[in-house]
GROMACS .gro file of C-alpha atoms in nm:
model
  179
    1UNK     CA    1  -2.294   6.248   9.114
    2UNK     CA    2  -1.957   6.440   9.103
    3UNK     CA    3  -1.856   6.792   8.922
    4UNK     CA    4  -1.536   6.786   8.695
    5UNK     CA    5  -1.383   7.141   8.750
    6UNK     CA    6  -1.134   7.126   8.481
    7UNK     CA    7  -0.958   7.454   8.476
    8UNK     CA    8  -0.887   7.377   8.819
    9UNK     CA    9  -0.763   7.027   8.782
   10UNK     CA   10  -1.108   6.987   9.033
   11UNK     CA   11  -1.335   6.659   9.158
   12UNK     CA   12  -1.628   6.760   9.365
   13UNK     CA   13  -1.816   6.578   9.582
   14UNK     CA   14  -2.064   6.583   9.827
   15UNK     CA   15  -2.226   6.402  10.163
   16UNK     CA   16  -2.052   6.078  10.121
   17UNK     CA   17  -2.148   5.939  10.483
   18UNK     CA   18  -1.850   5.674  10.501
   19UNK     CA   19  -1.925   5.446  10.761
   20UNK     CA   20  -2.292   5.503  10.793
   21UNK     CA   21  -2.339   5.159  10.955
   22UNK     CA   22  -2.032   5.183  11.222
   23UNK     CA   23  -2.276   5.307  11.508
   24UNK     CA   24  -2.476   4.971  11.424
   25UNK     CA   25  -2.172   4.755  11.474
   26UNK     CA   26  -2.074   4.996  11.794
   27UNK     CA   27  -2.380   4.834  11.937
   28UNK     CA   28  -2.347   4.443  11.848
   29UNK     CA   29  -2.530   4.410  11.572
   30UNK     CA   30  -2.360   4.226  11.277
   31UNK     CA   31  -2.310   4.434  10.967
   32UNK     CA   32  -2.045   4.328  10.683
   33UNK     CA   33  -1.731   4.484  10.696
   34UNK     CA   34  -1.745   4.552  10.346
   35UNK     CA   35  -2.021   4.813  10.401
   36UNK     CA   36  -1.810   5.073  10.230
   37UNK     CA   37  -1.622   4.916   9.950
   38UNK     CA   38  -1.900   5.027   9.649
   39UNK     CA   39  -1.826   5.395   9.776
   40UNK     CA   40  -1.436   5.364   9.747
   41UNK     CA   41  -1.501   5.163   9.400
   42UNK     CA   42  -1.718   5.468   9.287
   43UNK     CA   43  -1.500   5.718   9.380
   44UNK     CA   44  -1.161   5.539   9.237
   45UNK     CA   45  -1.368   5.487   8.894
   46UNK     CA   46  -1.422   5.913   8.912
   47UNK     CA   47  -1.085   5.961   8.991
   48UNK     CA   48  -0.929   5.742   8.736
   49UNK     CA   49  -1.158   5.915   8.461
   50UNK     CA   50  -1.117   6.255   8.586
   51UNK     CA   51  -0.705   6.195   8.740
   52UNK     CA   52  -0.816   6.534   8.951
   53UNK     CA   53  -0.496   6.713   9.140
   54UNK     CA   54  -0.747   6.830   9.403
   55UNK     CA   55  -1.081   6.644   9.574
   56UNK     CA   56  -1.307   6.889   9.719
   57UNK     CA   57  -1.560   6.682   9.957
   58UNK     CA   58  -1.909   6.937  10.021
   59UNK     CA   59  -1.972   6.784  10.384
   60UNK     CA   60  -2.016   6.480  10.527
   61UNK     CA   61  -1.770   6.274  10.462
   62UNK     CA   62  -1.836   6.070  10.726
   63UNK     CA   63  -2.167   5.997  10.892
   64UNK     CA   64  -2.167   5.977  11.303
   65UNK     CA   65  -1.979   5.894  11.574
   66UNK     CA   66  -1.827   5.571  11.646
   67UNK     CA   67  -1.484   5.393  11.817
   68UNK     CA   68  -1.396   5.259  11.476
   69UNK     CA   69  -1.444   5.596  11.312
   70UNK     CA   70  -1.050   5.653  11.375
   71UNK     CA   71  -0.954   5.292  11.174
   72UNK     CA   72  -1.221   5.471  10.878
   73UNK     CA   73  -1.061   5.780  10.828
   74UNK     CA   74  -0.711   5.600  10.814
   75UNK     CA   75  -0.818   5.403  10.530
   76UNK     CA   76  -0.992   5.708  10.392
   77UNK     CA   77  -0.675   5.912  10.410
   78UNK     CA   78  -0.478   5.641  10.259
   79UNK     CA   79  -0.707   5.630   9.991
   80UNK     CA   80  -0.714   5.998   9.949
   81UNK     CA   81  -0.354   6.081   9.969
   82UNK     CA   82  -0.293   5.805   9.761
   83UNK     CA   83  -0.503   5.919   9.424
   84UNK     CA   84  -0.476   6.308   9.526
   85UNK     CA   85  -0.249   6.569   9.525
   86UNK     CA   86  -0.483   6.744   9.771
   87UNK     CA   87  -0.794   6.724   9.949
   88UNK     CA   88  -0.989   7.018  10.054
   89UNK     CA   89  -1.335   6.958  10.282
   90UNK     CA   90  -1.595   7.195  10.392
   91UNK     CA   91  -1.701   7.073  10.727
   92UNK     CA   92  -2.078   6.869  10.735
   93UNK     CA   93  -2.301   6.824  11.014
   94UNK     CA   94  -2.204   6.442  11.028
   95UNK     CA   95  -1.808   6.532  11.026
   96UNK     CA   96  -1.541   6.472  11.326
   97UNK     CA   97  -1.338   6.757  11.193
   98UNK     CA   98  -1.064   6.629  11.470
   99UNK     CA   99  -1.033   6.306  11.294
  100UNK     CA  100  -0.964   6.539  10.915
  101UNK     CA  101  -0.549   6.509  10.889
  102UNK     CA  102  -0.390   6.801  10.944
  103UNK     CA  103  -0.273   6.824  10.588
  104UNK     CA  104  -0.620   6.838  10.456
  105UNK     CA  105  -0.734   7.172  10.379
  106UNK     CA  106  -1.020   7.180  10.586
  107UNK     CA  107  -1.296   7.484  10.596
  108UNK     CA  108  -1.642   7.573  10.623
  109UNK     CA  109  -1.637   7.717  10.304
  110UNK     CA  110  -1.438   7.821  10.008
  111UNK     CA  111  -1.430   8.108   9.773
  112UNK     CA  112  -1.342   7.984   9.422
  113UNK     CA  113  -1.371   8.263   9.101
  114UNK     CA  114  -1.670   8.399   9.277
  115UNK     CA  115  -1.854   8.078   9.404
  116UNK     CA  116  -1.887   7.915   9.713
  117UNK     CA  117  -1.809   7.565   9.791
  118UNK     CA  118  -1.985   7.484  10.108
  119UNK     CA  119  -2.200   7.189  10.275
  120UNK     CA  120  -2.482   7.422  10.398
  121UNK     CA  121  -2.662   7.651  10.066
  122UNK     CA  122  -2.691   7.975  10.082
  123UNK     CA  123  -2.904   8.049   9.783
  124UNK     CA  124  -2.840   8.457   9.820
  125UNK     CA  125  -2.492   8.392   9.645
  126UNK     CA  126  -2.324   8.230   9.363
  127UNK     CA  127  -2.285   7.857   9.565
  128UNK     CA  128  -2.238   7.490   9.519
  129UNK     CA  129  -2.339   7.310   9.817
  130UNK     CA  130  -2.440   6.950   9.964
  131UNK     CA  131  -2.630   6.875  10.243
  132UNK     CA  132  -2.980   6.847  10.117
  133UNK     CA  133  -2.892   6.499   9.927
  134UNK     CA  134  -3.109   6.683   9.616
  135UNK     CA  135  -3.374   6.491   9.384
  136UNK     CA  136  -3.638   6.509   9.224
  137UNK     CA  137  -3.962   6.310   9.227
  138UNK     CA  138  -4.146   6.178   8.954
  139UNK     CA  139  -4.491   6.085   8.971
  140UNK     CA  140  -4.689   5.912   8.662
  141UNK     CA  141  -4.971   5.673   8.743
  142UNK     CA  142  -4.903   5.425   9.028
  143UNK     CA  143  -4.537   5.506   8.968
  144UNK     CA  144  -4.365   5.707   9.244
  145UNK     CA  145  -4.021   5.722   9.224
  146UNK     CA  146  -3.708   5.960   9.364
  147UNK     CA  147  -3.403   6.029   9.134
  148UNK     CA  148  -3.075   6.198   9.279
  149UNK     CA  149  -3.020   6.488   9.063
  150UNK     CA  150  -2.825   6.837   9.054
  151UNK     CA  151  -3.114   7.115   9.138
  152UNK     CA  152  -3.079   7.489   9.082
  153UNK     CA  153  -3.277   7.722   9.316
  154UNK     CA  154  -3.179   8.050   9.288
  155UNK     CA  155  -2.816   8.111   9.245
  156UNK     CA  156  -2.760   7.732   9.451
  157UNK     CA  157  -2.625   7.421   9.247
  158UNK     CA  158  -2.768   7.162   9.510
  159UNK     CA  159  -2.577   6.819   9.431
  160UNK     CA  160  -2.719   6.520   9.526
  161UNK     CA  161  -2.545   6.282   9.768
  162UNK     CA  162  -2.262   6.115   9.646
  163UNK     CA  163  -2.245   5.823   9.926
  164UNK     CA  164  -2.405   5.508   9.807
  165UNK     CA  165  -2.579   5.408  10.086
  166UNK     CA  166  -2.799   5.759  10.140
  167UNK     CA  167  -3.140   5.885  10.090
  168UNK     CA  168  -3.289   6.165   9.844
  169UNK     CA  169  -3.433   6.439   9.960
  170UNK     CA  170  -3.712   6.572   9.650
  171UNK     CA  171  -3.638   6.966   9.639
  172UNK     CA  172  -4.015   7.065   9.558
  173UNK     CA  173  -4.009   7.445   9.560
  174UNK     CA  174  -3.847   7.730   9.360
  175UNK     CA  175  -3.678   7.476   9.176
  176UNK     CA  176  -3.554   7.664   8.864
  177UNK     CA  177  -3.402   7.314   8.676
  178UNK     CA  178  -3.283   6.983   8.805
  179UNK     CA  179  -3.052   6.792   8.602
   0.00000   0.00000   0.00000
């Protein structure tokens, strides 16, 4: 899911993990080069709803290491730079913050009208944050099923992962509501 930040023309997102499969490729195994394509779709269909000046990525924008990483975050920036006035990232435990353009405004947090924007939560403090890939799990019978969802524990808004291709992590304790 994404936040619409309207006052300040806003489009957050977090953990997208571009290029989760390149490490898989790095090491022969075949993997479409498409992999990423329903990511960029999802995001352009955001964008063109929301037309956002700014894109503020939570962490993660890309997943791991790899020798095509570089070719990635050119077509990433393209995209970006393309549909953005500006792009502002909070480094992610995934991210090659060498690879961000210099142009990017590129942090490990910021400070906007009193709440943080960061990949890790702090939960003592007003904060949006990523990194947890938040859900919820519902149980009913034989049915066992995970759900991304928004989750707020304590003063956190935990978003859930906006990359197609990731997992969901069920927050289970001191959940206050999950959307």
């Amino acid at each position: 899911g994404s936040i619409w930040f309207p006052k300040h023309y806003m489009l957050i997102v977090s953990d997208l993990h571009f290029g989760k499969i390149l490490a898989l490729a790095d090491q022969g195994i075949q993997m479409p080069e498409d992999f990423d394509d329903q990511l960029f779709q999802k995001l352009n269909q955001d964008i063109v709803l929301y037309n956002p000046k700014k894109l503020l990525i939570l962490g993660d924008l890309t997943h791991e290491k790899s020798k095509r990483l570089p070719d990635l975050m050119a077509k990433i920036q393209h995209f970006f730079d393309k549909r953005v006035d500006t792009v502002m990232i909070t480094v992610g435990n995934h991210d090659e913050k060498h690879l961000f353009p210099e142009h990017w405004h590129v942090e490990p947090s910021f400070l906007i009208e009193g709440i943080h924007f960061c990949h890790d939560p702090l939960f003592d403090k007003p904060c949006i944050a990523g990194h947890l890939h938040a859900g919820m799990q519902v149980r009913q019978g034989k049915i066992n099923k995970k759900y991304r969802a928004f989750v707020i524990k304590d003063q956190t808004l935990l978003c859930p992962a906006y990359g197609v291709h990731t997992g969901i992590m069920p927050i289970k304790t001191g959940v206050d509501r999950a959307y």
